[in-house]
mmCIF file of C-alpha atoms in Angstrom:
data_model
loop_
_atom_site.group_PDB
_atom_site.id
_atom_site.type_symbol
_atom_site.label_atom_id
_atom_site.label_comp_id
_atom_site.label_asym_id
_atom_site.label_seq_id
_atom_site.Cartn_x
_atom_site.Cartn_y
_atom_site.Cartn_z
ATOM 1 C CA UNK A 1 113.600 -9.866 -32.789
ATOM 2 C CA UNK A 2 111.946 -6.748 -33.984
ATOM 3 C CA UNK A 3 108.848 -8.579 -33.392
ATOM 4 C CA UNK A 4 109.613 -9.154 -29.885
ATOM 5 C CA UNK A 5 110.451 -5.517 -29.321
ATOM 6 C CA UNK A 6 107.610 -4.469 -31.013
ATOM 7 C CA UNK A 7 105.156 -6.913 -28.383
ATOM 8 C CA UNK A 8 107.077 -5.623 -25.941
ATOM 9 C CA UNK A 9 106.674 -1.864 -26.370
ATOM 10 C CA UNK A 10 102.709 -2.553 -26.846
ATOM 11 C CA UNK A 11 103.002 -4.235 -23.187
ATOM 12 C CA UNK A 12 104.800 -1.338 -21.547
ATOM 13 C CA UNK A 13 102.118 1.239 -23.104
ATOM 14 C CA UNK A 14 99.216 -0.761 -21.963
ATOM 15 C CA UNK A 15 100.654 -1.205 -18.844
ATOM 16 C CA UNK A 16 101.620 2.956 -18.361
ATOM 17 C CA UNK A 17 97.322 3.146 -19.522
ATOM 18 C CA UNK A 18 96.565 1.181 -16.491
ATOM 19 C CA UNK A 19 98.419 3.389 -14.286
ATOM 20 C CA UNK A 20 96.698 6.599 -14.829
ATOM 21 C CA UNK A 21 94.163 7.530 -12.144
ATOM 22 C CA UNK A 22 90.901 8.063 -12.928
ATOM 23 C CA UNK A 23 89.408 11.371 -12.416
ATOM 24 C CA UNK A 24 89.258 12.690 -9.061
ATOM 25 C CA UNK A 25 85.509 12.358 -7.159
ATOM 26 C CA UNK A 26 84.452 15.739 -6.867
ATOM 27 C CA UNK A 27 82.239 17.654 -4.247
ATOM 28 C CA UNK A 28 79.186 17.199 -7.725
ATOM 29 C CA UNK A 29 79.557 13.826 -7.999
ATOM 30 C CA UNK A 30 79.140 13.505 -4.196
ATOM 31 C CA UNK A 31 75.812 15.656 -4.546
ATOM 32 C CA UNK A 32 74.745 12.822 -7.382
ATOM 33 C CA UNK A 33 75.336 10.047 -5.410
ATOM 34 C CA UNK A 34 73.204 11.429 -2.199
ATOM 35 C CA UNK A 35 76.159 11.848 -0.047
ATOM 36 C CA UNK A 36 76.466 14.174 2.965
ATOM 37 C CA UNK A 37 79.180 16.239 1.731
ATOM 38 C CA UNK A 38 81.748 18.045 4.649
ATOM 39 C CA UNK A 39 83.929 20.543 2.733
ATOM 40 C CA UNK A 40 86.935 21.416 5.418
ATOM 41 C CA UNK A 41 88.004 25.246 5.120
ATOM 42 C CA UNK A 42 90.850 24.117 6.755
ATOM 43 C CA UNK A 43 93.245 21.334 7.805
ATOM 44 C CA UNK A 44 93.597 22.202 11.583
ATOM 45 C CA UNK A 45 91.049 20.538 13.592
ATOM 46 C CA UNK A 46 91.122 23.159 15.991
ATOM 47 C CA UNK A 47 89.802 25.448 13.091
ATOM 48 C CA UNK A 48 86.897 22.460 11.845
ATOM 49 C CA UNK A 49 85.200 22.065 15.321
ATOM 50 C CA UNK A 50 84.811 26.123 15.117
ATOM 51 C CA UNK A 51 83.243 26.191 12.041
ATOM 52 C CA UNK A 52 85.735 26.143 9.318
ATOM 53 C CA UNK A 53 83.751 24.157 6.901
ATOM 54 C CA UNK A 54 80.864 23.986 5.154
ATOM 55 C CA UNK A 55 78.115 21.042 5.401
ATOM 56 C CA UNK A 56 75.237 20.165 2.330
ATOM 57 C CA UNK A 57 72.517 17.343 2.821
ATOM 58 C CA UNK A 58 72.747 17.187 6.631
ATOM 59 C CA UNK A 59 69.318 16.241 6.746
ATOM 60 C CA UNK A 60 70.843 12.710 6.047
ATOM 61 C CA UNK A 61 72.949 12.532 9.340
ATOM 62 C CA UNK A 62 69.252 13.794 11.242
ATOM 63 C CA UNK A 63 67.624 11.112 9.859
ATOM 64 C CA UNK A 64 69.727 8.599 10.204
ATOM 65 C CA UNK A 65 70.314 9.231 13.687
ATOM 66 C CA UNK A 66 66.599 9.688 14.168
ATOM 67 C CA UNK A 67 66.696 6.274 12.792
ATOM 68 C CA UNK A 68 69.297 4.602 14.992
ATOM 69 C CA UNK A 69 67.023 6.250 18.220
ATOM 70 C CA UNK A 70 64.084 4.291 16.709
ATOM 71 C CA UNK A 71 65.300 1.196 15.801
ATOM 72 C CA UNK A 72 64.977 1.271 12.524
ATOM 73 C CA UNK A 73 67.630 0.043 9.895
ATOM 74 C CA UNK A 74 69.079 2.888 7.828
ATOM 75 C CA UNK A 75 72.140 3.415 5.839
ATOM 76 C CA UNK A 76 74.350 6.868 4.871
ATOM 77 C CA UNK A 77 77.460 7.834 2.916
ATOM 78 C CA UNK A 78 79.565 11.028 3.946
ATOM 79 C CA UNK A 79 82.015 12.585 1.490
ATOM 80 C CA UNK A 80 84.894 14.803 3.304
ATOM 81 C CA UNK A 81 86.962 17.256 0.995
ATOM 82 C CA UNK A 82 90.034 18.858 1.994
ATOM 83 C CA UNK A 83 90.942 22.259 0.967
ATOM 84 C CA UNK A 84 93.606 20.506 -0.821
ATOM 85 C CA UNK A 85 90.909 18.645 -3.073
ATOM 86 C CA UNK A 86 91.302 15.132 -0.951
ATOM 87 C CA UNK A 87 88.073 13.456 -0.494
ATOM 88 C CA UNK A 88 87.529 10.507 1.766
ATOM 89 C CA UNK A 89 84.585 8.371 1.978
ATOM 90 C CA UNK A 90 83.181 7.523 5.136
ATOM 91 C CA UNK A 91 79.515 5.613 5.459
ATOM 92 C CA UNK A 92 77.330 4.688 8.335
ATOM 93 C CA UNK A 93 74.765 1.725 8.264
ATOM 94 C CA UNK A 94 72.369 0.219 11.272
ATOM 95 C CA UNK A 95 70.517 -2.886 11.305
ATOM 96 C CA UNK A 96 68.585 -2.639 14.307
ATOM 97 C CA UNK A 97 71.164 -3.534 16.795
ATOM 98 C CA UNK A 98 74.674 -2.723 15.782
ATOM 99 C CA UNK A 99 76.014 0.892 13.954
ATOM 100 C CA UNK A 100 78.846 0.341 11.735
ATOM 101 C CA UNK A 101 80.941 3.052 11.111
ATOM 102 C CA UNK A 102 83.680 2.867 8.415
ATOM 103 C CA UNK A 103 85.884 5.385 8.789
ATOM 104 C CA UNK A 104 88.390 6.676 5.548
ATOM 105 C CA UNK A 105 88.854 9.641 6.717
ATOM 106 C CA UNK A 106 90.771 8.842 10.273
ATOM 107 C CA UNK A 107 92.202 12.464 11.108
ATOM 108 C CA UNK A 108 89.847 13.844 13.940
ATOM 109 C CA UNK A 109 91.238 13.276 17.522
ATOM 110 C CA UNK A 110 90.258 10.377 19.005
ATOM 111 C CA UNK A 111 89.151 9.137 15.460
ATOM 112 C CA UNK A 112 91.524 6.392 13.508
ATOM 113 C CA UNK A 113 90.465 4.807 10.154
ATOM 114 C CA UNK A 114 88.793 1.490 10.449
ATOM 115 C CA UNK A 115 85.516 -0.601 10.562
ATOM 116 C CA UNK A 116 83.996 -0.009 14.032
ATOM 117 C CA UNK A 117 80.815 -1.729 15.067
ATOM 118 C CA UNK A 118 79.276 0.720 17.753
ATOM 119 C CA UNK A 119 75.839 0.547 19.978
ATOM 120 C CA UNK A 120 74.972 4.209 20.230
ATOM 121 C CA UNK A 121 75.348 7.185 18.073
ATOM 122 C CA UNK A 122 75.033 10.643 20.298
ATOM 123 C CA UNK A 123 74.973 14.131 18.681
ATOM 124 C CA UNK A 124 76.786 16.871 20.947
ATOM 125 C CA UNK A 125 76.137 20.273 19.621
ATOM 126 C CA UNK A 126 77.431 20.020 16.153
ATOM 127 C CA UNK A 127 79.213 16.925 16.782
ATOM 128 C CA UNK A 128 78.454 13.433 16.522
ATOM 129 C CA UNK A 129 79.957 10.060 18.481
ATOM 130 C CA UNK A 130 79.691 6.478 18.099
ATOM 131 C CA UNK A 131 80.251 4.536 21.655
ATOM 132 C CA UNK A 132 81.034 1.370 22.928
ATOM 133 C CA UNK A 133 82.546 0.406 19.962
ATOM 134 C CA UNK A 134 84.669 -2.400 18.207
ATOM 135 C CA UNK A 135 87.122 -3.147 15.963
ATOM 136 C CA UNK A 136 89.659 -6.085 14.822
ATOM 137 C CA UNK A 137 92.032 -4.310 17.004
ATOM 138 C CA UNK A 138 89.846 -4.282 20.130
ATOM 139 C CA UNK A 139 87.434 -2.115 21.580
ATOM 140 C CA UNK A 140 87.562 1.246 21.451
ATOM 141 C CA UNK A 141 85.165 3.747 23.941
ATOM 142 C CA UNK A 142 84.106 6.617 22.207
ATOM 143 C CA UNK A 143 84.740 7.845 18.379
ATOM 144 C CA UNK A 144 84.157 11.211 16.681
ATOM 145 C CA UNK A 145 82.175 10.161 13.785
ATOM 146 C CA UNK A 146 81.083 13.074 12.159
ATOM 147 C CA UNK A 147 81.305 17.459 12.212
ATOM 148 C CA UNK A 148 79.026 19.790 11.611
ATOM 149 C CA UNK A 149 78.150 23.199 12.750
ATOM 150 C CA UNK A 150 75.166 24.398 15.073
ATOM 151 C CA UNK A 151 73.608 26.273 12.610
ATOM 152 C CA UNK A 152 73.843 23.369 9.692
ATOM 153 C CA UNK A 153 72.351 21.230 12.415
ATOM 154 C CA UNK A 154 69.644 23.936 13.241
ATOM 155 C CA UNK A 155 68.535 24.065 10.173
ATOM 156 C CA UNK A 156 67.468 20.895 9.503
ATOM 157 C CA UNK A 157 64.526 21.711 11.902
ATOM 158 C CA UNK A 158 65.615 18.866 14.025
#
């Protein structure tokens, strides 16, 4: 009997080790890993489209959109921090014909999480859209994929 007990109170340790999360990914780890990195200053939207955040390795998005106008297959990964430490991972790829855009983050208007295959990518002053787009839950017009500011943008020299 005390043998049982014994296996059993090794079980219910190892399984409490598996349950601990692993260390939150953090705005560095996003710099290793060559992400765009979109640090909100806030969690109102309102507040994000007029600048309340802060934007590193842009140059990525210009590229990659510079890309997608060109034809030519390209692939990008953009972390999004919330003030509250959140991070969500969203990514863009194009092979020559179709931009998928998997979305984590899903909390911009007009926006929801999912896998959306999309034929053009548009940049409106410091925002960018994916249109005429699908999903596994239909098709879906026009998406927000992605905020900046002007002057991130600017800089880029694009």
């Amino acid at each position: 009997m005390k043998k049982i007990l014994w296996g059993l109170g090794i079980l219910f340790v190892a399984a409490c080790s598996e349950g601990e999360t692993e260390e939150p990914y953090t705005i560095e780890d996003a710099k290793k890993d060559g992400h765009v990195i979109v640090e909100h200053q806030s969690e109102q939207f309102d507040q994000i489209k007029n600048g309340a955040l802060k934007v590193e390795n842009i140059k990525d998005m210009t590229a990659f959109i510079h890309n997608v106008e060109q034809g030519a297959e390209d692939e990008i990964a953009v972390s999004i921090f919330n003030p509250d430490g959140s991070h969500y991972q969203n990514s863009f790829s194009y092979d020559g014909e179709t931009i998928r855009f998997v979305n984590n983050y899903g909390a911009y208007p007009s926006s929801p999480a999912g896998t959306f295959d999309c034929e053009y990518m548009t940049q409106r002053g410091p925002m960018v859209y994916v249109s005429n787009c699908e999903s596994e839950e239909g098709d879906i017009s026009t998406l927000l994929s992605f905020v900046a500011t002007e002057k991130a943008f600017r800089e880029t020299g694009n």
